JSON list of C-alpha atoms in Angstrom, two decimals:
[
{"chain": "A", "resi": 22, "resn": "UNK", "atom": "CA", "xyz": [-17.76, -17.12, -32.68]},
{"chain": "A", "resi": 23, "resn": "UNK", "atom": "CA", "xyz": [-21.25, -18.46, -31.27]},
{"chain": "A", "resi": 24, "resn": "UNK", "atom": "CA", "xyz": [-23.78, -17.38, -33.54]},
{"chain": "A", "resi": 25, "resn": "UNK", "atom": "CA", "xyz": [-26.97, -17.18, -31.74]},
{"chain": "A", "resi": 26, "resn": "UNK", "atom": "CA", "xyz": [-30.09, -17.80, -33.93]},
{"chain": "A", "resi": 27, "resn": "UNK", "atom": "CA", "xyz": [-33.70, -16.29, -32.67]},
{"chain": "A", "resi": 28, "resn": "UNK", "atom": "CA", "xyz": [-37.17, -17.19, -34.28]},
{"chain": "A", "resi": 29, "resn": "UNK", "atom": "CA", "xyz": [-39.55, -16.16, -35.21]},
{"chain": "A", "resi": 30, "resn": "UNK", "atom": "CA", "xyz": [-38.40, -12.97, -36.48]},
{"chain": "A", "resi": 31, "resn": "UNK", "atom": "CA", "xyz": [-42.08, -11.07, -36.15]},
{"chain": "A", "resi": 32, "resn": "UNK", "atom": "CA", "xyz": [-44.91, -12.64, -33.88]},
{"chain": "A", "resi": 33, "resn": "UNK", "atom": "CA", "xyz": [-48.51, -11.61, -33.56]},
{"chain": "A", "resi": 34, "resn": "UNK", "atom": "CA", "xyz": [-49.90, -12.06, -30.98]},
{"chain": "A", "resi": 35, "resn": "UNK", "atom": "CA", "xyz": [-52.99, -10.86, -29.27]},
{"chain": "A", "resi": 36, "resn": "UNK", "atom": "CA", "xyz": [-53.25, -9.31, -25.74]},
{"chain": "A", "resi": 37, "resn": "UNK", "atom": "CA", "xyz": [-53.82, -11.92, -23.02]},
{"chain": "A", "resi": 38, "resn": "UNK", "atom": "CA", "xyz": [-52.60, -14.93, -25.34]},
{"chain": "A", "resi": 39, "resn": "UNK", "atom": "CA", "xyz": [-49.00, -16.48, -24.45]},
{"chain": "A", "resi": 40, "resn": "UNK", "atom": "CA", "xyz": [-46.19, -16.13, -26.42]},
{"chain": "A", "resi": 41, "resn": "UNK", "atom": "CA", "xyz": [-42.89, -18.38, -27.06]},
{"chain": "A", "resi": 42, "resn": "UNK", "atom": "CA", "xyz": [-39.84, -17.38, -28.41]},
{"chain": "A", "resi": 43, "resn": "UNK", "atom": "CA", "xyz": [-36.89, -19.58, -29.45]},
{"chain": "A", "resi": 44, "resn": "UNK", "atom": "CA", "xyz": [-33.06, -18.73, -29.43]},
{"chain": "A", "resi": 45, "resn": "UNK", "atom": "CA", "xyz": [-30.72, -21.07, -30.79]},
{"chain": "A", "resi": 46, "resn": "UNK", "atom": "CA", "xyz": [-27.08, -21.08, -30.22]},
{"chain": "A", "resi": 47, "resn": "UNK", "atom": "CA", "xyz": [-24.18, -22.54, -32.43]},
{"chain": "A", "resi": 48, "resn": "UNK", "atom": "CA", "xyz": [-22.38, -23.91, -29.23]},
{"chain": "A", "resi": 49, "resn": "UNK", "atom": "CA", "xyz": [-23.10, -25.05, -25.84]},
{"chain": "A", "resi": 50, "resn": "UNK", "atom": "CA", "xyz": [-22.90, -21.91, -23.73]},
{"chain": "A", "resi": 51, "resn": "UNK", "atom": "CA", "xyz": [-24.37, -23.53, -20.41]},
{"chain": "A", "resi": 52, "resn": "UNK", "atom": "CA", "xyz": [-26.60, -21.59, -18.90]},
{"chain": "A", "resi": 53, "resn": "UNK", "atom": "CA", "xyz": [-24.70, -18.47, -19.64]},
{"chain": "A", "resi": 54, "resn": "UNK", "atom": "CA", "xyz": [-27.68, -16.99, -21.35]},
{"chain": "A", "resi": 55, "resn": "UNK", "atom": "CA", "xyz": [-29.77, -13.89, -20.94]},
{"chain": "A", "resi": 56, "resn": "UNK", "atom": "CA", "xyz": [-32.92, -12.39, -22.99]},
{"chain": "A", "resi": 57, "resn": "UNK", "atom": "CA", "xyz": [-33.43, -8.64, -23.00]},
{"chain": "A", "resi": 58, "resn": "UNK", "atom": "CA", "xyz": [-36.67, -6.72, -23.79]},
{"chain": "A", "resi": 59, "resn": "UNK", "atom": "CA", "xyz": [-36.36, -3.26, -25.88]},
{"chain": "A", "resi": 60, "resn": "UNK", "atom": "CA", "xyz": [-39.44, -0.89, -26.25]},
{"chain": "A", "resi": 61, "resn": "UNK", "atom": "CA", "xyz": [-39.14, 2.06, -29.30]},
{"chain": "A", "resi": 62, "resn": "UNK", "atom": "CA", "xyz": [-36.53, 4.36, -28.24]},
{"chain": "A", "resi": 63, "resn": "UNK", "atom": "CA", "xyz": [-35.60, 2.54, -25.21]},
{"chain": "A", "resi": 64, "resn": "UNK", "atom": "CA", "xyz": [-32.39, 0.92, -23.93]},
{"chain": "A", "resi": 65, "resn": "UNK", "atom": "CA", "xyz": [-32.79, -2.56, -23.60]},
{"chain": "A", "resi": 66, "resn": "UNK", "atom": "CA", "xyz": [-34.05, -4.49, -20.42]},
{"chain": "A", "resi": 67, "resn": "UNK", "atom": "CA", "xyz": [-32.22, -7.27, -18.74]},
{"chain": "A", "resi": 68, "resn": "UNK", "atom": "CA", "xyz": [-35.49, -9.81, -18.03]},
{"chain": "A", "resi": 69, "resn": "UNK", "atom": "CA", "xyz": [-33.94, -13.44, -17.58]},
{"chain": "A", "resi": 70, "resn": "UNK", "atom": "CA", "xyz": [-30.54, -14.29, -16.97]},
{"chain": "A", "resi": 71, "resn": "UNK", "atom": "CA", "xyz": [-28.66, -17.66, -16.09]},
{"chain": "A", "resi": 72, "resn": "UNK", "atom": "CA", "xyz": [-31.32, -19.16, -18.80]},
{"chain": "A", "resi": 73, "resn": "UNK", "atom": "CA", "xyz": [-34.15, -19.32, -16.04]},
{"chain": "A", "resi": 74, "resn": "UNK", "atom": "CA", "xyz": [-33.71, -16.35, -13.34]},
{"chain": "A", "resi": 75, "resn": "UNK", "atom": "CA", "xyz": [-36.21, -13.94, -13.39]},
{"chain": "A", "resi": 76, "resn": "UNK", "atom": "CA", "xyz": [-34.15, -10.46, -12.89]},
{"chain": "A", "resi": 77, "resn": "UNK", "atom": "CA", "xyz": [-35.37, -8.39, -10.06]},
{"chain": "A", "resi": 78, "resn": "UNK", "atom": "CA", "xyz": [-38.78, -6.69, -10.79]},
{"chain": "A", "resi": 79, "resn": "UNK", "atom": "CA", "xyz": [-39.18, -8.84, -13.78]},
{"chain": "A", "resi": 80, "resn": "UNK", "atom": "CA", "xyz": [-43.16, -9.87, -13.90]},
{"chain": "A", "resi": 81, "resn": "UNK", "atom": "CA", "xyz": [-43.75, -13.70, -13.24]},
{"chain": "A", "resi": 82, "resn": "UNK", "atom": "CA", "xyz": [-45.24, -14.05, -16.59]},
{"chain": "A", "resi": 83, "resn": "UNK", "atom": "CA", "xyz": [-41.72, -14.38, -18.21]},
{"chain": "A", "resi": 84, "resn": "UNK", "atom": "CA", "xyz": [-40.14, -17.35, -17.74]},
{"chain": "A", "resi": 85, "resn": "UNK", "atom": "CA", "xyz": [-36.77, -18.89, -19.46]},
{"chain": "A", "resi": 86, "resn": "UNK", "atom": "CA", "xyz": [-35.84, -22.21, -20.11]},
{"chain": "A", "resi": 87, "resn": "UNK", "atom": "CA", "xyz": [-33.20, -24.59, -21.68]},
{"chain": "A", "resi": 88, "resn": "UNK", "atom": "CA", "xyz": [-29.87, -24.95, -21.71]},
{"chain": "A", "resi": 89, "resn": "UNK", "atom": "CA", "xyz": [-26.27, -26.15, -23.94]},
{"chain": "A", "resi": 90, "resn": "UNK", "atom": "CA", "xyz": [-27.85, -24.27, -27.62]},
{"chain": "A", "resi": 91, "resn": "UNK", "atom": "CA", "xyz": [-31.97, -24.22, -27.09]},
{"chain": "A", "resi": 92, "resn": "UNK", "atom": "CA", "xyz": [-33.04, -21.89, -25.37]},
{"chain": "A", "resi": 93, "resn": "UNK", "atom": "CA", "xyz": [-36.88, -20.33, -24.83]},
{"chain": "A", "resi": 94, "resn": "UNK", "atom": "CA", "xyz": [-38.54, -17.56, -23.60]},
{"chain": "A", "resi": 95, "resn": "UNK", "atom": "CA", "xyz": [-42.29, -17.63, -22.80]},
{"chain": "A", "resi": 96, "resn": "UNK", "atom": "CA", "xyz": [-44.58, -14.82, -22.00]},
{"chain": "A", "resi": 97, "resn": "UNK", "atom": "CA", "xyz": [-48.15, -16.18, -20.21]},
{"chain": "A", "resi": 98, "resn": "UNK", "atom": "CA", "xyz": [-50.38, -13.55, -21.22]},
{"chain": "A", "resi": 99, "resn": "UNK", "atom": "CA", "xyz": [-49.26, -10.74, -23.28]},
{"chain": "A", "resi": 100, "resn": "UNK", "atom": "CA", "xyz": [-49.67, -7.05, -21.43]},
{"chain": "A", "resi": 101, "resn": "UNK", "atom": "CA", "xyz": [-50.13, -4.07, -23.42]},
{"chain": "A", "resi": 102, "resn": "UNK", "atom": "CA", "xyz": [-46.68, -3.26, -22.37]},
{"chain": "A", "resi": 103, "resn": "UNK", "atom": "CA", "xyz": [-45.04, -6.32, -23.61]},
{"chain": "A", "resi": 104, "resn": "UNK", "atom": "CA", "xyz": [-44.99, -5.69, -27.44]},
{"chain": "A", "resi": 105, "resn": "UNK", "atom": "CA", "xyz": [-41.53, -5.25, -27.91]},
{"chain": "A", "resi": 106, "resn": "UNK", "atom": "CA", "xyz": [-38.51, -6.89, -29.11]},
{"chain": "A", "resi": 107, "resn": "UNK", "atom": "CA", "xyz": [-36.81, -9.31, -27.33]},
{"chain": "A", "resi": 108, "resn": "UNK", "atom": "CA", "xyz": [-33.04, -10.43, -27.94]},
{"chain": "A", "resi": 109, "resn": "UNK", "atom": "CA", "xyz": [-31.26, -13.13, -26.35]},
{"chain": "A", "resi": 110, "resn": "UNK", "atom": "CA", "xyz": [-27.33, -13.08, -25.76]},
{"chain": "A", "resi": 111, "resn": "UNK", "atom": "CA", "xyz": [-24.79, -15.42, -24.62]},
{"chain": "A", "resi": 112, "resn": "UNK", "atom": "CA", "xyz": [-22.35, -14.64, -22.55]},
{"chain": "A", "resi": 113, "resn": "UNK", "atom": "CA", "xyz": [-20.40, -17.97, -22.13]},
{"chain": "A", "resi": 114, "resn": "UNK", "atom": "CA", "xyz": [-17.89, -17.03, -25.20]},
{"chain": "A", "resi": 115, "resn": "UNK", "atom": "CA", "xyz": [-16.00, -14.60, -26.58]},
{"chain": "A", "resi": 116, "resn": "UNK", "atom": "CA", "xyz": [-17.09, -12.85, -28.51]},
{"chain": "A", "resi": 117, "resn": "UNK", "atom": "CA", "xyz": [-20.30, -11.70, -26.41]},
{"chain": "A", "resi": 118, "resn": "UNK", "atom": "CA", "xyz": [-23.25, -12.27, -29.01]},
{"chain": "A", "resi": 119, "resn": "UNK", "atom": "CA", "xyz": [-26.73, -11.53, -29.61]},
{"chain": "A", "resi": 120, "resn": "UNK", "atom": "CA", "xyz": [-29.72, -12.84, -31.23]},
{"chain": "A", "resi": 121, "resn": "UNK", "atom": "CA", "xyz": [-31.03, -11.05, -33.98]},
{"chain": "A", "resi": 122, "resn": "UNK", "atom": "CA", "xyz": [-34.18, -10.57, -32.25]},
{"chain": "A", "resi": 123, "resn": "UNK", "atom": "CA", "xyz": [-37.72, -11.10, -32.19]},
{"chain": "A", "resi": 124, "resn": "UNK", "atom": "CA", "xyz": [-40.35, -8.66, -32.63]},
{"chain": "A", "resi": 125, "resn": "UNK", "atom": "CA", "xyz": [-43.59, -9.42, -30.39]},
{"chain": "A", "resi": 126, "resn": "UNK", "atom": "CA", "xyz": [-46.57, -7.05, -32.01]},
{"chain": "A", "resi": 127, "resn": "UNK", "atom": "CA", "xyz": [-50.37, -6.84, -31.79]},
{"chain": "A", "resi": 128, "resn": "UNK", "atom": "CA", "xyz": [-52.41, -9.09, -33.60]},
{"chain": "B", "resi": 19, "resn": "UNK", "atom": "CA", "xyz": [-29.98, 3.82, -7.64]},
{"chain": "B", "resi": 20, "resn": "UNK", "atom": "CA", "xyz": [-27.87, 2.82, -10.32]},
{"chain": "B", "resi": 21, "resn": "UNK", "atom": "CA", "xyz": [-27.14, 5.79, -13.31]},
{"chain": "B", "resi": 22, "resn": "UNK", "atom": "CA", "xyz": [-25.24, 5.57, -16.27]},
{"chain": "B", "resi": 23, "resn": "UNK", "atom": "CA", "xyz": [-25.50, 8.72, -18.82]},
{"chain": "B", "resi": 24, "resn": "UNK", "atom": "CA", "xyz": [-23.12, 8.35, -22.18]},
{"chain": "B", "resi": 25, "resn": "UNK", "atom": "CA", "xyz": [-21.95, 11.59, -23.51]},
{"chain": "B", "resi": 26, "resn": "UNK", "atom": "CA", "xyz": [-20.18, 12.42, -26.83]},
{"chain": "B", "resi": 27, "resn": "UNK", "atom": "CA", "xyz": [-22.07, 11.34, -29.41]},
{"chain": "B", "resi": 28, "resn": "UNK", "atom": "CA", "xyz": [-21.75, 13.47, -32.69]},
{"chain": "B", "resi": 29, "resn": "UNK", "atom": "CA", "xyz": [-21.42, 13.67, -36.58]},
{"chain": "B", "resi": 30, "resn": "UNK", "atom": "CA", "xyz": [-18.36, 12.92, -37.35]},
{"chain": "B", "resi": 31, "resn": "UNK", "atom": "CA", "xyz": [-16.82, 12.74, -41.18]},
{"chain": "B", "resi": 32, "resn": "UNK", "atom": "CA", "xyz": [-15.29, 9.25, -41.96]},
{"chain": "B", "resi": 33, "resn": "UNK", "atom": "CA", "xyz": [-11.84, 8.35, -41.07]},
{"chain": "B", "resi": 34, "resn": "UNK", "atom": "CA", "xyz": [-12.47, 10.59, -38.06]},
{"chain": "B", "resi": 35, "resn": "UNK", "atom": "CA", "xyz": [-12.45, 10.38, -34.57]},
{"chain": "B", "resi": 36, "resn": "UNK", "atom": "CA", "xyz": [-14.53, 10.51, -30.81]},
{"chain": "B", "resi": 37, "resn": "UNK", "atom": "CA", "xyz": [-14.54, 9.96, -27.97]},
{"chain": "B", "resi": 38, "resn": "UNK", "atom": "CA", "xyz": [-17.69, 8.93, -26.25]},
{"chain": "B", "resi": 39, "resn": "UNK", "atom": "CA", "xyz": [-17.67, 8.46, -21.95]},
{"chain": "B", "resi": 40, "resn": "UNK", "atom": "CA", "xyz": [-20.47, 6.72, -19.61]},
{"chain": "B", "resi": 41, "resn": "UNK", "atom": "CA", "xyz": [-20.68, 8.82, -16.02]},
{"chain": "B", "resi": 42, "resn": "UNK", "atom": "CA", "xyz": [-21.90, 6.50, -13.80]},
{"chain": "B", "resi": 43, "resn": "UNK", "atom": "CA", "xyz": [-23.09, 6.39, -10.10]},
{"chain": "B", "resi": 44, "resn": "UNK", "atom": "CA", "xyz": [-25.11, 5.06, -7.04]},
{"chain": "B", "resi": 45, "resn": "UNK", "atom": "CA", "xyz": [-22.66, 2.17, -7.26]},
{"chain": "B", "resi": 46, "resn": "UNK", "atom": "CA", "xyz": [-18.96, 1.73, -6.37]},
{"chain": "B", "resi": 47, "resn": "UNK", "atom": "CA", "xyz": [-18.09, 1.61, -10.00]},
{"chain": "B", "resi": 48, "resn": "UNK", "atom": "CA", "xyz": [-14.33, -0.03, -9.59]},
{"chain": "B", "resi": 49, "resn": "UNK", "atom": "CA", "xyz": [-16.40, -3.17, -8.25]},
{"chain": "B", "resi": 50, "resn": "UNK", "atom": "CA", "xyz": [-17.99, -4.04, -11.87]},
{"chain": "B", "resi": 51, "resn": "UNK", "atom": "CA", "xyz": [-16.93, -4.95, -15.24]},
{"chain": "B", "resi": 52, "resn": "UNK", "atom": "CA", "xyz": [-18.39, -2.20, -17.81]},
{"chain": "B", "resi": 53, "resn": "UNK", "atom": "CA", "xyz": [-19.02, -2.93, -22.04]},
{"chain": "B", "resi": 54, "resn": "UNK", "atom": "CA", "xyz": [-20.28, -1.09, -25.12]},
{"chain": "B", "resi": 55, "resn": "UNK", "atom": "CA", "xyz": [-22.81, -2.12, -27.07]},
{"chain": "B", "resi": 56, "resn": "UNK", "atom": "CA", "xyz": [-24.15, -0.25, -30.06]},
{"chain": "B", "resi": 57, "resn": "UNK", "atom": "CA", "xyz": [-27.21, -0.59, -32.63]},
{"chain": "B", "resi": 58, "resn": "UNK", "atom": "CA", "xyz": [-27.40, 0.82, -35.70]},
{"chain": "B", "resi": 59, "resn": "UNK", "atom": "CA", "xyz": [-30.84, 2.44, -37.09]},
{"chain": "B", "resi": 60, "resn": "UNK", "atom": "CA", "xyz": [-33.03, -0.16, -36.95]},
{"chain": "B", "resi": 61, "resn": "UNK", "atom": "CA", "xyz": [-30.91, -2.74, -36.72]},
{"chain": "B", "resi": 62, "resn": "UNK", "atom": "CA", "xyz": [-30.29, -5.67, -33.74]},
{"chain": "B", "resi": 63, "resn": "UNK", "atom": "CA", "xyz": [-27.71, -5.09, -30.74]},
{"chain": "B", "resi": 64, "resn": "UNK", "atom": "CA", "xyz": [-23.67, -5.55, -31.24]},
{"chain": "B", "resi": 65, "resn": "UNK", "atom": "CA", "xyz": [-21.56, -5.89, -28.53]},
{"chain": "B", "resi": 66, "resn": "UNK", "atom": "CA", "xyz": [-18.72, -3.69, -29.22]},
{"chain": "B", "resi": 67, "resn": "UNK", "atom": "CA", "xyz": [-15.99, -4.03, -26.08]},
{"chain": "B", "resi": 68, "resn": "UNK", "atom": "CA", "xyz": [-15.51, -5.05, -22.44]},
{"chain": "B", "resi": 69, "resn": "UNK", "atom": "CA", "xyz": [-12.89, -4.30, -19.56]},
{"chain": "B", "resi": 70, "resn": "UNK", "atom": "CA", "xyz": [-12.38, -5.52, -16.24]},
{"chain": "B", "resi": 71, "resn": "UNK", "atom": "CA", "xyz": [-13.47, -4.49, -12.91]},
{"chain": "B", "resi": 72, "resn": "UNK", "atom": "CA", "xyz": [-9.57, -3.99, -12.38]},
{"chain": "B", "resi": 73, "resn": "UNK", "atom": "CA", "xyz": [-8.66, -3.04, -15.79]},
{"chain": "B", "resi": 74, "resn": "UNK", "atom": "CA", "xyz": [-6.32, -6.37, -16.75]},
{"chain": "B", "resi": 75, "resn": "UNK", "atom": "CA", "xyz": [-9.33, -7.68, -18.94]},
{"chain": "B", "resi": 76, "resn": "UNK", "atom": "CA", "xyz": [-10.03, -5.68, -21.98]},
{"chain": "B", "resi": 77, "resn": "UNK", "atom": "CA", "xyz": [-11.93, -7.53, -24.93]},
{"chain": "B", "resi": 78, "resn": "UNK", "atom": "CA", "xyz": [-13.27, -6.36, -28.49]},
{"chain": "B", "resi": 79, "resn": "UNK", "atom": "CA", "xyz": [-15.63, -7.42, -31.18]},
{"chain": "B", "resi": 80, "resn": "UNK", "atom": "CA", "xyz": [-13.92, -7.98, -34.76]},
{"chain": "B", "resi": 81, "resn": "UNK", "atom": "CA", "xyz": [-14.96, -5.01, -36.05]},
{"chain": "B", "resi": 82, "resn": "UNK", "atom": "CA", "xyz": [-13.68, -2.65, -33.86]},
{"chain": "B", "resi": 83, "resn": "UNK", "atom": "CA", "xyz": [-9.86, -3.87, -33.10]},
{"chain": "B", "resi": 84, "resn": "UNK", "atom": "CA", "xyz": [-7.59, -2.11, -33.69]},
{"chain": "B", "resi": 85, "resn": "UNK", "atom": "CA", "xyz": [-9.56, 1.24, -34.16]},
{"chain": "B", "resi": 86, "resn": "UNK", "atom": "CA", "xyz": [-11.63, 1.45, -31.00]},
{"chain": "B", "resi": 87, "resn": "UNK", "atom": "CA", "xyz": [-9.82, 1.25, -27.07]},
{"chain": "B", "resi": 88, "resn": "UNK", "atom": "CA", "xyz": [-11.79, 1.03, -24.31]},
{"chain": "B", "resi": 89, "resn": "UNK", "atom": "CA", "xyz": [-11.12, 2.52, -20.98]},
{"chain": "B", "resi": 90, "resn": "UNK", "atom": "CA", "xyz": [-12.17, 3.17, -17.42]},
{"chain": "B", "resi": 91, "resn": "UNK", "atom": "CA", "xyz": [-11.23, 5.95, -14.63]},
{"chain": "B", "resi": 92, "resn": "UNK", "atom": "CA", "xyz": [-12.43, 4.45, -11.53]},
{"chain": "B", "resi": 93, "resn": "UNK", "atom": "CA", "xyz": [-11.22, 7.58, -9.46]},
{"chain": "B", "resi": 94, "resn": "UNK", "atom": "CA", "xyz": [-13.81, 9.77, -11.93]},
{"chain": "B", "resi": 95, "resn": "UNK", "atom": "CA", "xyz": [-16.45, 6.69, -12.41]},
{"chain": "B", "resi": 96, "resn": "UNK", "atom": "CA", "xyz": [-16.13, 6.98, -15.70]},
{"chain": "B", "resi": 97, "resn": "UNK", "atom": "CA", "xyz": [-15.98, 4.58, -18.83]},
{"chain": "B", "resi": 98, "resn": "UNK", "atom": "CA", "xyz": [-14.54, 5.87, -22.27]},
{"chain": "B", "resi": 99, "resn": "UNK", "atom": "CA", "xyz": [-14.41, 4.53, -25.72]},
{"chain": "B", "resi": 100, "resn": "UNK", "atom": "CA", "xyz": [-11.81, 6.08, -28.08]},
{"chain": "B", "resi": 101, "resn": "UNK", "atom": "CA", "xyz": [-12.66, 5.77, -31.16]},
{"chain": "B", "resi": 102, "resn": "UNK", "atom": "CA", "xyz": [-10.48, 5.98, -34.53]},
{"chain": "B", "resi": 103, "resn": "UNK", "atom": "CA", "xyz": [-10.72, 5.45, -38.11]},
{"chain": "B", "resi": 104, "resn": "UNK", "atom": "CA", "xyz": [-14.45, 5.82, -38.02]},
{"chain": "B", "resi": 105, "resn": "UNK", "atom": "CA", "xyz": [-16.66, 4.44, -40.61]},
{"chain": "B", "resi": 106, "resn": "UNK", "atom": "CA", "xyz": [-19.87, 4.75, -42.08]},
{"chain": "B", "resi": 107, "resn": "UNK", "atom": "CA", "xyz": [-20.72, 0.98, -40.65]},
{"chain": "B", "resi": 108, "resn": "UNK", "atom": "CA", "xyz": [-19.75, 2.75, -37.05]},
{"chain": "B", "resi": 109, "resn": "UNK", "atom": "CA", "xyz": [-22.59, 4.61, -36.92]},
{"chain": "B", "resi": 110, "resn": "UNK", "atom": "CA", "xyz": [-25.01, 3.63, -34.18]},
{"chain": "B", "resi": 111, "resn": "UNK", "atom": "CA", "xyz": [-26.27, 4.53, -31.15]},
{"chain": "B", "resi": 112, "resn": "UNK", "atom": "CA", "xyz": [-23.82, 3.15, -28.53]},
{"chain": "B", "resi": 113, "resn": "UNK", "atom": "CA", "xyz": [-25.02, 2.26, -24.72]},
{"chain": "B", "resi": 114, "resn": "UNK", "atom": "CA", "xyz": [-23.06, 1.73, -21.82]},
{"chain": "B", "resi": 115, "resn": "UNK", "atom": "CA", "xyz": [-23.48, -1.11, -19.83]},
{"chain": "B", "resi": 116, "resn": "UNK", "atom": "CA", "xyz": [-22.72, -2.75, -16.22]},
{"chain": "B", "resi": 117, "resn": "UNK", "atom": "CA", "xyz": [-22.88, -6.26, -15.60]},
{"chain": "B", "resi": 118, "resn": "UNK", "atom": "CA", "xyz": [-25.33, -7.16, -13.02]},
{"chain": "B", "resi": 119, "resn": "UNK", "atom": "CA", "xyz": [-23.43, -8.89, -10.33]},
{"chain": "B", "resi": 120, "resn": "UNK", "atom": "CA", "xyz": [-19.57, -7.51, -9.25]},
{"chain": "B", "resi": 121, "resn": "UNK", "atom": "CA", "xyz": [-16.41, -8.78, -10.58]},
{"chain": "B", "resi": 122, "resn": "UNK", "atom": "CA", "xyz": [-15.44, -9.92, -14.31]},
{"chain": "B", "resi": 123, "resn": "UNK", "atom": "CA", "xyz": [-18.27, -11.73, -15.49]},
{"chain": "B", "resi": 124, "resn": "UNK", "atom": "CA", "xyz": [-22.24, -12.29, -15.73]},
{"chain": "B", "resi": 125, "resn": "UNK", "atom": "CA", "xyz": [-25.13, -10.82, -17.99]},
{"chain": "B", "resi": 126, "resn": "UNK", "atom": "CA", "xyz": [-25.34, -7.06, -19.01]},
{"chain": "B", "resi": 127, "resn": "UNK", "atom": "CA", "xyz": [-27.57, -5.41, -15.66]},
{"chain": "B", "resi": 128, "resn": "UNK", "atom": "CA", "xyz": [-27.58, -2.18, -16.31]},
{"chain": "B", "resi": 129, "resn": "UNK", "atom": "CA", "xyz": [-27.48, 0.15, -19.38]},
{"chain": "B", "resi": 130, "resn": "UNK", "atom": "CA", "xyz": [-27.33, 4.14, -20.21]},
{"chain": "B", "resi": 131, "resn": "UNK", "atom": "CA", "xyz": [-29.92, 5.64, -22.28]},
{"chain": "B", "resi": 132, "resn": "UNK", "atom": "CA", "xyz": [-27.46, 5.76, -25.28]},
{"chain": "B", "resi": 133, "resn": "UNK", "atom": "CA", "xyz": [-25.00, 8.26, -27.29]},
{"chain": "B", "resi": 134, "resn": "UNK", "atom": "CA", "xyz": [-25.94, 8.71, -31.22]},
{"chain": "B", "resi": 135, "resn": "UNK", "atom": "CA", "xyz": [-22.57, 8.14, -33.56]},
{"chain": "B", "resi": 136, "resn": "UNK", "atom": "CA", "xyz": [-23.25, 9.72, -37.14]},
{"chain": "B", "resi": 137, "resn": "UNK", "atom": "CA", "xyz": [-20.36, 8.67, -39.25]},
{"chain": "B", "resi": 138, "resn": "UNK", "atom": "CA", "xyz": [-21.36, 10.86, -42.92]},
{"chain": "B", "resi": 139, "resn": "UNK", "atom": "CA", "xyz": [-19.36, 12.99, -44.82]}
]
């Protein structure tokens, strides 16, 4: 099984600074990976998939990069309605995995 | 546009059963592979099971083989998960989910708003 590693687990950050998250996994899965964003009481958002695509209607402040196990997602300037927690996923292996998540709240 | 609405959630004592289902449309649902995914209060996301645009590819986490079976009705767009021997560690809300592109593969697209599983005697 690919375990897939995220950090930090809580980050505070304030509105307008950036923000970068890490996601680490145990194997090379390509490219084959996507991050997700999930508000309180929401289903989770596909925002990036393929490592670097921007899913449609996906703000060009989030941007993914890496590839193989490191992986990073980086918002430019935090929105009100980005605090949230992001997981990533691979989806190169089976089992499909996730991240644990990271939690992105106001400082 | 693209819908999917689970159905079926419930208490249910342990060692029972449910069945939960994911009515989708706006798309031609025999063109995508479908999964489950669940989270438990408070907890991260688990993918739970996965089958096939054309039903020949049916896949399940660990924890679920054996007790859970996943199926699809493409004539009643419609996506089931059976679900036996339920334990306390089963409960979670479980989402529905359509990958984004058609055919057997890619990143989760779409999702339902989610079906609450109680497992509690």
């Amino acid at each position: 099984e690919v375990v897939v590693t995220q950090s930090p687990a809580t980050l505070s950050v304030s509105p307008g600074e950036g923000a970068t998250l890490s996601c680490r996994a145990s194997q090379n899965v390509n490219s084959y990976l996507a991050w997700f964003q999930q508000t309180p009481g929401q289903a989770p958002r596909l925002l990036i998939y393929g490592a670097s695509t921007r899913a449609t209607g996906i703000p060009a402040r989030f941007s993914g990069s890496g590839s193989g196990t490191e992986f990073t997602l980086t918002i430019s300037s935090l929105q009100s309605e980005d605090f949230a927690v992001y997981y990533c996923q691979q989806y190169n292996n089976w089992p499909l995995t996730f991240g644990g998540g990271t939690k992105v709240e106001v400082k | 546009q693209v819908q999917l609405v689970e159905s079926g959630g419930a208490l249910v004592k342990p060692g029972g059963s449910l069945r939960l289902s994911c009515a989708v449309s706006g798309f031609t649902f025999s063109g995508y592979y479908m999964s489950w995914i669940r989270q438990a209060p408070g907890k991260g996301l688990e993918w739970v099971s996965y089958i096939g645009s054309s039903v020949t590819i049916i896949h399940y986490a660990d924890s679920v083989t054996g007790r859970f079976t996943i199926s699809r009705d493409n004539a009643k767009n419609s996506l089931y998960l059976q679900m036996n021997s339920l334990r306390a560690e089963d409960t979670a809300v479980y989402y529905c989910a359509r990958g984004l592109f058609g055919g057997n593969s890619g990143p989760f697209g779409y999702w339902g708003q989610g079906a609450l599983v109680t497992v509690s005697s």
